[in-house]
Coordinates of C-alpha atoms in Angstrom, one line a residue:
Chain A
M282 CA -1.7 -3.5 -15.7
N283 CA 1.4 -2.9 -17.8
R284 CA 3.4 0.3 -18.6
E285 CA 2.5 0.6 -22.2
L286 CA -1.2 0.5 -21.6
A287 CA -0.9 2.7 -18.6
L288 CA 0.9 5.4 -20.7
R289 CA -1.9 5.2 -23.3
M290 CA -4.5 5.6 -20.6
C291 CA -2.7 8.7 -19.4
E292 CA -2.7 10.1 -22.9
A293 CA -6.4 9.3 -23.3
A294 CA -7.3 11.2 -20.1
I295 CA -5.1 14.2 -21.1
K296 CA -6.7 14.3 -24.6
E297 CA -10.1 14.5 -22.9
A298 CA -8.8 17.2 -20.6
A299 CA -7.5 19.2 -23.4
R300 CA -10.8 19.0 -25.2
T301 CA -12.5 20.8 -22.3
G302 CA -9.7 23.1 -21.4
A303 CA -8.9 21.3 -18.1
L304 CA -5.4 21.0 -16.7
V305 CA -5.1 17.7 -14.9
S306 CA -2.8 15.0 -13.4
V307 CA -3.5 11.4 -14.3
A308 CA -2.4 8.3 -12.3
V309 CA -2.7 4.7 -13.3
V310 CA -2.2 2.1 -10.5
D311 CA -2.1 -1.7 -10.4
A312 CA -4.2 -4.2 -8.5
G313 CA -2.4 -3.4 -5.3
G314 CA -3.1 0.3 -5.7
H315 CA 0.6 1.1 -6.5
L316 CA 1.5 3.6 -9.2
T317 CA 2.3 2.3 -12.6
A318 CA 2.3 5.6 -14.6
F319 CA 1.6 9.3 -13.9
Q320 CA 1.6 12.4 -16.0
R321 CA 0.8 16.0 -15.1
M322 CA -0.1 18.5 -17.8
D323 CA 1.9 21.6 -18.0
G324 CA 0.3 24.2 -15.8
A325 CA -1.7 21.7 -13.7
G326 CA -1.5 22.4 -9.9
I327 CA 0.5 20.6 -7.2
A328 CA -2.5 18.9 -5.7
G329 CA -2.7 16.5 -8.6
P330 CA 0.4 14.5 -7.7
V331 CA -1.3 13.8 -4.3
L332 CA -4.9 13.4 -5.4
A333 CA -4.7 11.6 -8.7
P334 CA -2.8 8.6 -7.2
A335 CA -5.1 8.7 -4.1
K336 CA -8.3 8.6 -6.2
A337 CA -6.9 5.7 -8.2
H338 CA -5.9 3.9 -5.1
T339 CA -9.3 4.5 -3.4
A340 CA -11.2 3.2 -6.5
V341 CA -9.1 0.0 -6.4
A342 CA -9.4 -0.4 -2.6
H343 CA -13.2 -0.1 -2.6
R344 CA -13.8 -1.6 -6.0
V345 CA -16.0 1.3 -7.0
A346 CA -15.8 4.7 -8.7
T347 CA -14.9 7.4 -6.2
A348 CA -17.8 9.4 -7.6
D349 CA -20.1 6.7 -6.2
L350 CA -18.4 6.9 -2.9
A351 CA -18.8 10.6 -2.6
P352 CA -22.5 10.6 -1.5
M353 CA -21.9 7.7 0.9
V354 CA -19.2 9.6 2.9
Q355 CA -21.3 12.7 3.3
P356 CA -22.8 13.6 6.7
G357 CA -25.5 11.2 7.3
G358 CA -24.1 8.7 4.7
E359 CA -23.3 5.2 5.9
L360 CA -19.6 5.6 5.1
Y361 CA -19.2 9.0 6.7
G362 CA -15.7 9.3 8.2
L363 CA -14.1 7.2 5.5
A364 CA -12.9 10.2 3.5
G365 CA -9.6 11.6 4.6
D366 CA -5.9 11.1 4.0
R367 CA -6.3 7.4 3.5
F368 CA -9.1 7.4 1.0
V369 CA -10.0 10.3 -1.3
C370 CA -13.7 9.9 -2.1
V371 CA -14.1 12.7 -4.7
G372 CA -15.1 11.9 -8.3
G373 CA -12.3 11.1 -10.7
G374 CA -11.2 7.7 -9.6
V375 CA -12.4 4.5 -11.4
P376 CA -11.5 0.9 -10.9
L377 CA -10.6 -1.3 -13.9
W378 CA -12.3 -4.6 -14.0
D379 CA -11.2 -7.8 -15.6
G380 CA -14.4 -9.9 -16.1
E381 CA -17.9 -9.1 -14.9
G382 CA -20.2 -10.2 -12.0
A383 CA -19.0 -12.5 -9.2
G384 CA -15.9 -13.7 -11.1
G385 CA -14.7 -10.2 -11.9
R386 CA -11.4 -8.9 -10.5
V387 CA -10.2 -5.3 -10.1
I388 CA -6.8 -5.2 -11.9
G389 CA -6.0 -1.6 -11.5
G390 CA -7.4 1.9 -11.4
V391 CA -7.2 5.4 -12.9
G392 CA -7.3 8.7 -11.0
V393 CA -7.6 12.2 -12.4
S394 CA -7.4 15.5 -10.5
G395 CA -7.0 19.1 -11.5
G396 CA -10.2 20.0 -13.3
T397 CA -13.8 20.3 -12.0
V398 CA -15.1 17.1 -10.6
S399 CA -17.1 16.4 -13.7
Q400 CA -14.1 17.1 -15.9
D401 CA -12.0 14.8 -13.8
V402 CA -14.6 12.1 -14.0
A403 CA -14.8 12.4 -17.8
C404 CA -11.1 12.2 -18.1
A405 CA -10.9 9.1 -15.9
E406 CA -13.7 7.5 -17.9
A407 CA -11.9 8.2 -21.2
A408 CA -8.9 6.4 -19.8
A409 CA -11.0 3.5 -18.6
A410 CA -12.7 3.2 -22.0
L411 CA -9.3 2.6 -23.5
W412 CA -8.8 -0.2 -21.0
E413 CA -12.2 -1.8 -21.8
T414 CA -11.4 -1.9 -25.6
S415 CA -7.8 -3.1 -25.2
Chain B
M11 CA -8.6 -13.7 23.3
N12 CA -6.8 -16.7 22.1
R13 CA -5.7 -17.8 18.6
E14 CA -7.9 -20.8 18.3
L15 CA -11.1 -18.9 19.2
A16 CA -10.0 -16.0 17.0
L17 CA -9.6 -18.3 14.0
R18 CA -13.1 -19.8 14.6
M19 CA -14.5 -16.3 14.8
C20 CA -12.9 -15.4 11.4
E21 CA -14.5 -18.5 10.0
A22 CA -17.9 -17.7 11.4
A23 CA -17.8 -14.2 9.9
I24 CA -16.7 -15.6 6.5
K25 CA -19.4 -18.2 6.6
E26 CA -22.0 -15.4 7.1
A27 CA -20.4 -13.4 4.2
A28 CA -20.6 -16.4 1.9
R29 CA -24.2 -16.8 2.8
T30 CA -25.0 -13.3 1.4
G31 CA -22.5 -13.3 -1.4
A32 CA -20.2 -10.7 0.3
L33 CA -16.4 -10.7 0.0
V34 CA -14.9 -9.6 3.2
S35 CA -11.8 -9.2 5.4
V36 CA -12.2 -10.2 9.1
A37 CA -10.0 -9.1 11.9
V38 CA -10.0 -10.2 15.6
V39 CA -8.1 -8.1 18.1
D40 CA -7.2 -8.5 21.7
A41 CA -8.0 -6.2 24.7
G42 CA -5.1 -3.9 23.6
G43 CA -6.7 -3.6 20.2
H44 CA -3.8 -5.5 18.7
L45 CA -4.4 -8.0 15.9
T46 CA -4.8 -11.7 16.9
A47 CA -6.0 -13.1 13.6
F48 CA -7.0 -11.9 10.2
Q49 CA -8.4 -13.5 7.1
R50 CA -9.3 -12.0 3.7
M51 CA -11.6 -13.9 1.4
D52 CA -10.3 -14.6 -2.1
G53 CA -11.5 -11.7 -4.3
A54 CA -12.0 -9.2 -1.4
G55 CA -10.6 -5.7 -2.0
I56 CA -7.5 -4.2 -0.5
A57 CA -9.3 -1.8 1.7
G58 CA -10.2 -4.7 4.0
P59 CA -6.7 -5.1 5.4
V60 CA -6.8 -1.5 6.5
L61 CA -10.5 -1.2 7.6
A62 CA -11.2 -4.5 9.3
P63 CA -8.4 -4.2 11.9
A64 CA -9.3 -0.5 12.3
K65 CA -13.0 -1.2 13.0
A66 CA -12.0 -3.9 15.5
H67 CA -9.6 -1.5 17.2
T68 CA -12.1 1.3 17.3
A69 CA -14.7 -1.0 18.9
V70 CA -12.3 -2.0 21.6
A71 CA -11.0 1.6 22.1
H72 CA -14.5 3.0 22.6
R73 CA -16.1 -0.1 24.1
V74 CA -19.0 0.1 21.6
A75 CA -20.0 -1.2 18.2
T76 CA -18.8 1.1 15.5
A77 CA -22.3 1.1 14.1
D78 CA -23.3 2.9 17.3
L79 CA -20.5 5.4 17.0
A80 CA -21.5 6.2 13.4
P81 CA -24.4 8.6 14.3
M82 CA -22.4 10.1 17.2
V83 CA -19.5 11.3 14.9
Q84 CA -21.9 13.0 12.4
P85 CA -21.9 16.8 12.2
G86 CA -23.9 17.9 15.3
G87 CA -23.1 14.7 17.1
E88 CA -21.2 14.8 20.4
L89 CA -18.2 12.9 19.0
Y90 CA -18.0 14.9 15.8
G91 CA -14.4 14.9 14.6
L92 CA -13.5 11.5 16.0
A93 CA -13.8 9.7 12.7
G94 CA -10.7 9.6 10.7
D95 CA -7.5 7.6 10.1
R96 CA -7.2 6.8 13.8
F97 CA -10.8 5.6 14.5
V98 CA -13.0 4.1 11.8
C99 CA -16.6 4.7 12.9
V100 CA -18.4 2.8 10.2
G101 CA -20.5 -0.2 11.1
G102 CA -18.8 -3.6 11.2
G103 CA -16.7 -3.4 14.4
V104 CA -18.0 -4.9 17.6
P105 CA -16.4 -5.2 21.1
L106 CA -16.3 -8.5 22.9
W107 CA -17.4 -8.4 26.5
D108 CA -16.5 -10.6 29.4
G109 CA -19.2 -10.1 32.0
E110 CA -22.0 -7.5 32.0
G111 CA -22.7 -4.2 33.6
A112 CA -20.2 -2.3 35.7
G113 CA -18.0 -5.3 36.2
G114 CA -17.8 -6.1 32.5
R115 CA -14.5 -5.9 30.6
V116 CA -13.8 -5.6 26.9
I117 CA -11.4 -8.5 26.1
G118 CA -11.2 -8.0 22.4
G119 CA -13.1 -7.0 19.2
V120 CA -14.0 -8.1 15.7
G121 CA -14.0 -6.0 12.6
V122 CA -15.3 -6.8 9.2
S123 CA -15.0 -4.9 5.9
G124 CA -15.7 -5.5 2.3
G125 CA -19.4 -5.9 2.0
T126 CA -22.2 -3.4 2.4
V127 CA -22.3 -1.9 5.9
S128 CA -25.2 -4.1 6.8
Q129 CA -23.4 -7.2 5.5
D130 CA -20.3 -6.2 7.4
V131 CA -22.3 -5.8 10.6
A132 CA -24.0 -9.1 10.2
C133 CA -20.6 -10.8 9.7
A134 CA -19.1 -9.2 12.8
E135 CA -22.2 -10.2 14.8
A136 CA -21.9 -13.8 13.6
A137 CA -18.3 -13.8 14.9
A138 CA -19.3 -12.2 18.2
A139 CA -22.1 -14.7 18.7
L140 CA -19.5 -17.5 18.6
W141 CA -17.6 -15.7 21.4
E142 CA -20.7 -15.3 23.5
T143 CA -21.4 -19.0 23.4
S144 CA -17.8 -20.1 23.8
Chain C
M190 CA 10.0 21.1 -16.1
N191 CA 7.4 20.2 -18.7
R192 CA 5.6 17.0 -19.3
E193 CA 7.0 16.3 -22.8
L194 CA 10.6 16.5 -21.5
A195 CA 9.7 14.6 -18.3
L196 CA 8.4 11.7 -20.4
R197 CA 11.5 11.6 -22.5
M198 CA 13.6 11.6 -19.4
C199 CA 11.6 8.6 -18.1
E200 CA 12.2 6.8 -21.4
A201 CA 16.0 7.6 -21.2
A202 CA 16.2 6.1 -17.7
I203 CA 14.3 3.0 -18.8
K204 CA 16.4 2.6 -21.8
E205 CA 19.5 2.6 -19.6
A206 CA 17.8 0.1 -17.2
A207 CA 17.0 -2.2 -20.0
R208 CA 20.6 -2.1 -21.2
T209 CA 21.8 -3.5 -17.9
G210 CA 18.8 -5.8 -17.2
A211 CA 17.4 -3.7 -14.3
L212 CA 13.7 -3.3 -13.6
V213 CA 13.1 0.2 -12.3
S214 CA 10.6 3.0 -11.5
V215 CA 11.5 6.5 -12.7
A216 CA 10.1 9.7 -11.3
V217 CA 10.6 13.3 -12.6
V218 CA 9.6 16.1 -10.2
D219 CA 9.4 19.9 -10.7
A220 CA 11.1 22.7 -8.7
G221 CA 8.7 22.2 -5.9
G222 CA 9.5 18.5 -5.7
H223 CA 6.1 17.5 -7.0
L224 CA 5.7 14.7 -9.4
T225 CA 5.5 15.6 -13.1
A226 CA 5.8 12.1 -14.6
F227 CA 6.3 8.6 -13.4
Q228 CA 6.8 5.2 -15.1
R229 CA 7.3 1.8 -13.7
M230 CA 8.7 -1.0 -15.9
D231 CA 6.7 -4.2 -16.1
G232 CA 8.0 -6.5 -13.4
A233 CA 9.5 -3.8 -11.2
G234 CA 8.7 -4.0 -7.5
I235 CA 6.3 -2.0 -5.5
A236 CA 9.0 -0.1 -3.6
G237 CA 9.7 2.0 -6.7
P238 CA 6.4 4.0 -6.5
V239 CA 7.5 5.1 -3.0
L240 CA 11.3 5.4 -3.5
A241 CA 11.7 6.9 -6.9
P242 CA 9.5 10.0 -6.2
A243 CA 11.2 10.3 -2.8
K244 CA 14.7 10.2 -4.2
A245 CA 13.8 12.9 -6.8
H246 CA 12.1 15.0 -4.1
T247 CA 15.1 14.6 -1.8
A248 CA 17.5 15.6 -4.6
V249 CA 15.5 18.8 -5.2
A250 CA 15.1 19.6 -1.5
H251 CA 18.8 19.4 -0.8
R252 CA 20.0 20.5 -4.3
V253 CA 22.4 17.6 -4.4
A254 CA 22.5 14.0 -5.8
T255 CA 21.2 11.5 -3.2
A256 CA 24.4 9.5 -3.8
D257 CA 26.3 12.5 -2.4
L258 CA 24.0 12.7 0.6
A259 CA 24.4 9.0 1.5
P260 CA 27.8 9.4 3.2
M261 CA 26.8 12.6 4.9
V262 CA 23.8 11.0 6.7
Q263 CA 25.9 8.1 8.1
P264 CA 26.7 7.9 11.8
G265 CA 29.3 10.5 12.4
G266 CA 28.3 12.4 9.3
E267 CA 27.1 16.0 9.6
L268 CA 23.6 15.2 8.3
Y269 CA 23.2 12.1 10.5
G270 CA 19.5 11.7 11.3
L271 CA 18.2 13.2 8.1
A272 CA 17.6 9.9 6.3
G273 CA 14.2 8.5 6.9
D274 CA 10.6 8.5 5.6
R275 CA 10.9 12.2 4.7
F276 CA 14.2 12.2 2.8
V277 CA 15.5 9.1 1.1
C278 CA 19.3 9.5 1.0
V279 CA 20.2 6.5 -1.2
G280 CA 21.8 6.9 -4.6
G281 CA 19.5 7.3 -7.6
G282 CA 18.1 10.9 -7.2
V283 CA 19.7 13.8 -9.0
P284 CA 18.8 17.5 -9.1
L285 CA 18.4 19.2 -12.5
W286 CA 20.1 22.6 -12.7
D287 CA 19.3 25.6 -14.8
G288 CA 22.6 27.6 -15.0
E289 CA 25.7 27.1 -13.0
G290 CA 27.4 28.6 -9.9
A291 CA 25.8 31.1 -7.7
G292 CA 23.1 32.0 -10.3
G293 CA 22.1 28.4 -10.9
R294 CA 18.6 27.2 -10.0
V295 CA 17.3 23.7 -9.4
I296 CA 14.3 23.3 -11.7
G297 CA 13.5 19.7 -10.9
G298 CA 14.8 16.3 -10.2
V299 CA 14.9 12.7 -11.3
G300 CA 14.7 9.6 -9.1
V301 CA 15.2 6.0 -10.0
S302 CA 14.6 2.9 -7.8
G303 CA 14.4 -0.8 -8.5
G304 CA 17.9 -1.9 -9.6
T305 CA 21.1 -1.9 -7.6
V306 CA 22.2 1.5 -6.3
S307 CA 24.8 1.8 -9.1
Q308 CA 22.2 0.9 -11.7
D309 CA 19.7 3.4 -10.2
V310 CA 22.4 6.1 -10.3
A311 CA 23.3 5.3 -13.9
C312 CA 19.6 5.4 -15.0
A313 CA 19.0 8.8 -13.2
E314 CA 22.2 10.2 -14.8
A315 CA 21.0 9.0 -18.2
A316 CA 17.8 11.0 -17.7
A317 CA 19.6 14.0 -16.4
A318 CA 21.9 13.9 -19.5
L319 CA 18.9 14.4 -21.6
W320 CA 17.9 17.4 -19.6
E321 CA 21.4 18.9 -20.0
T322 CA 21.3 18.6 -23.8
S323 CA 17.7 19.8 -24.2
Chain D
M15 CA -2.0 -15.7 -3.1
N16 CA -5.2 -17.3 -1.8
R17 CA -6.7 -17.6 1.7
E18 CA -6.5 -21.3 2.0
L19 CA -2.8 -21.4 1.2
A20 CA -2.1 -18.4 3.4
L21 CA -3.7 -20.1 6.4
R22 CA -1.6 -23.2 5.8
M23 CA 1.5 -21.1 5.6
C24 CA 0.6 -19.5 8.9
E25 CA 0.2 -22.9 10.4
A26 CA 3.6 -24.1 9.0
A27 CA 5.4 -21.1 10.5
I28 CA 3.7 -21.6 13.9
K29 CA 4.6 -25.3 13.9
E30 CA 8.2 -24.4 13.4
A31 CA 8.0 -21.8 16.2
A32 CA 6.5 -24.3 18.5
R33 CA 9.3 -26.7 17.7
T34 CA 11.9 -24.2 19.0
G35 CA 9.8 -22.7 21.8
A36 CA 9.3 -19.3 20.1
L37 CA 6.1 -17.3 20.3
V38 CA 5.5 -15.5 17.0
S39 CA 3.1 -13.6 14.8
V40 CA 2.9 -14.6 11.2
A41 CA 1.6 -12.5 8.3
V42 CA 1.0 -13.5 4.7
V43 CA 0.6 -10.7 2.1
D44 CA -0.3 -10.6 -1.6
A45 CA 1.7 -9.2 -4.5
G46 CA 0.6 -5.7 -3.5
G47 CA 2.0 -6.2 0.0
H48 CA -1.6 -6.3 1.4
L49 CA -2.5 -8.7 4.3
T50 CA -4.2 -11.9 3.3
A51 CA -3.9 -13.8 6.6
F52 CA -2.4 -13.2 10.0
Q53 CA -2.1 -15.3 13.2
R54 CA -0.5 -14.5 16.5
M55 CA 0.4 -17.3 18.9
D56 CA -1.0 -17.1 22.4
G57 CA 1.5 -15.3 24.5
A58 CA 3.2 -13.6 21.6
G59 CA 3.9 -9.8 22.1
I60 CA 2.2 -6.9 20.6
A61 CA 5.0 -5.9 18.3
G62 CA 4.2 -8.8 16.1
P63 CA 1.0 -7.3 14.6
V64 CA 3.1 -4.4 13.5
L65 CA 6.3 -6.1 12.5
A66 CA 5.2 -9.3 10.8
P67 CA 3.0 -7.6 8.2
A68 CA 5.8 -5.0 7.7
K69 CA 8.5 -7.6 7.2
A70 CA 6.2 -9.4 4.7
H71 CA 5.5 -6.1 2.9
T72 CA 9.2 -5.1 2.8
A73 CA 10.1 -8.5 1.3
V74 CA 7.6 -8.0 -1.4
A75 CA 8.5 -4.4 -2.0
H76 CA 12.2 -5.1 -2.5
R77 CA 11.8 -8.6 -3.9
V78 CA 14.4 -9.9 -1.4
A79 CA 14.5 -11.6 2.0
T80 CA 14.6 -8.9 4.8
A81 CA 17.6 -10.9 6.2
D82 CA 19.5 -10.0 3.1
L83 CA 18.5 -6.3 3.4
A84 CA 19.7 -6.1 7.0
P85 CA 23.4 -5.8 6.3
M86 CA 22.7 -3.3 3.4
V87 CA 20.9 -0.8 5.7
Q88 CA 23.6 -0.8 8.3
P89 CA 25.8 2.2 8.8
G90 CA 28.1 2.3 5.8
G91 CA 25.8 0.1 3.8
E92 CA 24.5 1.3 0.5
L93 CA 20.9 1.3 1.6
Y94 CA 21.5 3.0 4.9
G95 CA 18.5 5.1 5.8
L96 CA 16.0 2.8 4.2
A97 CA 15.1 1.0 7.4
G98 CA 12.4 2.7 9.3
D99 CA 8.6 2.9 9.6
R100 CA 8.2 2.3 5.9
F101 CA 10.4 -0.7 5.5
V102 CA 11.4 -3.2 8.2
C103 CA 14.8 -4.6 7.3
V104 CA 15.2 -7.2 10.0
G105 CA 15.3 -10.9 9.2
G106 CA 12.0 -12.8 9.1
G107 CA 10.4 -11.6 5.9
V108 CA 10.7 -13.6 2.6
P109 CA 9.2 -13.0 -0.8
L110 CA 7.3 -15.7 -2.6
W111 CA 8.4 -16.2 -6.2
D112 CA 6.4 -17.6 -9.1
G113 CA 9.0 -18.7 -11.6
E114 CA 12.7 -18.1 -11.7
G115 CA 15.2 -15.7 -13.3
A116 CA 14.2 -12.8 -15.4
G117 CA 10.6 -14.1 -15.9
G118 CA 10.0 -14.6 -12.2
R119 CA 7.3 -12.6 -10.4
V120 CA 6.8 -12.0 -6.7
I121 CA 3.3 -13.0 -5.9
G122 CA 3.3 -12.4 -2.1
G123 CA 5.4 -12.6 1.0
V124 CA 5.6 -14.0 4.5
G125 CA 6.7 -12.1 7.6
V126 CA 7.3 -13.5 11.1
S127 CA 8.1 -11.6 14.3
G128 CA 8.3 -12.5 18.0
G129 CA 11.2 -14.9 18.4
T130 CA 14.9 -14.3 17.9
V131 CA 15.8 -13.2 14.4
S132 CA 17.1 -16.7 13.5
Q133 CA 13.9 -18.2 14.8
D134 CA 11.8 -15.7 12.9
V135 CA 13.8 -16.5 9.7
A136 CA 13.3 -20.3 10.2
C137 CA 9.6 -19.8 10.7
A138 CA 9.2 -17.7 7.6
E139 CA 11.3 -20.2 5.6
A140 CA 9.1 -23.0 6.8
A141 CA 6.0 -21.1 5.5
A142 CA 7.8 -20.4 2.2
A143 CA 8.7 -24.0 1.8
L144 CA 5.0 -24.8 1.8
W145 CA 4.5 -22.3 -1.0
E146 CA 7.3 -23.8 -3.0
T147 CA 5.8 -27.3 -2.9
S148 CA 2.2 -26.2 -3.3

């Protein structure tokens, strides 16, 4: 992950948010889950600075989109109890892969928070799409 | 628990992981729940360094496999509310017993994280099997 | 604080860092001490994502530059004991004022981490200068 | 950082500890400060599992040996207040560099705890020496 790409990913997520009228925060983290860039749209709430980096970190830590973790941490799910302060298992976090299959590595992640879950997911995917074509 | 055995237990868990294509972290803790040895396979995610020691610690603290705690911490279960940052009640942690029945003592634990829950459980049991025959 | 200005403040801090060869992280927070924008230069360490927002938050919380807090939290100082995980009282955080004197309000803050303390302070002041002329 | 090298680094640190009669814990972390391998010598205390990973993480985060941070966080030092739960600024943690000068990157770290500070430092340097020649 580098700063220039991280900034463009933030912009891509915010562009998607603006399209649907959402007010979001966007975080981009590196392979260690540490923040590389963050932007909060004017008017977005104060949960975003907590949740966007946490979703991005969670996606990197578990190498899976947080939207895919969400059903697994529900009551009865096999990862019930995982969700909490440490890992935020709500849609809007996506890992960024370098390579596919067994040789693939997670090199960072994006997290979005502030809109509805589906808006957050769409914003994160818009940012990830930029990564995939970069 | 001693270091030489703990290292062999890590290797046993990793051998089992490699057999099923999982990428895991393995932690072995002592009777106080404190880390004795830890190994993360190349390519395994960064949640493992948090979750593998936590599963091992939880198994020692409650003297039960975390897979057995999982149903008990569900809504309606009698240990509901226990799962969280302090205790990780997802399968993959097992206590190590010295002796059986009322006279038995838990002398340590193993925790595995990184694969599916069933893979993690199998890896932890492979490590525990080494303990039982040592 | 708004996003567009926060981004320009990050750029101003980074420009100053580049001038002296420092590799820094820059955080801009709002009047509530919550992150508005963050950027980490390529090659900057992973302490920055923790310390830059913390310095900015500390500067807002105490309405004073963290460099001015530093001597006050020393043994014998009247704020001894304040420095810790909650407030980071090392130079590099500055509050942003709207108005002067009794009627002035702190509307945000900047925090920089990654260089020497004097480099961090210079970067934070470069960002604050942009605010003052905006 | 990879597991095979991390294990050899643990062994190198323990060999040095044995030479001077110290009982230590050794942690090797990756570029994100996350644990890759850990070993505690038989008889070593329970502070090691906390302090060895924390020293290694601190060395990576600040890109400097924790022994060099120690004087800076003393009362009157310019980083006073930094030492705490988050960063352990006691000798025994060293960063591992890939390349020198402006282009160098920290790719991991070693942390040792359990002996005197000078013993811990010697053990960490023995592990780092292995890295430098690998």
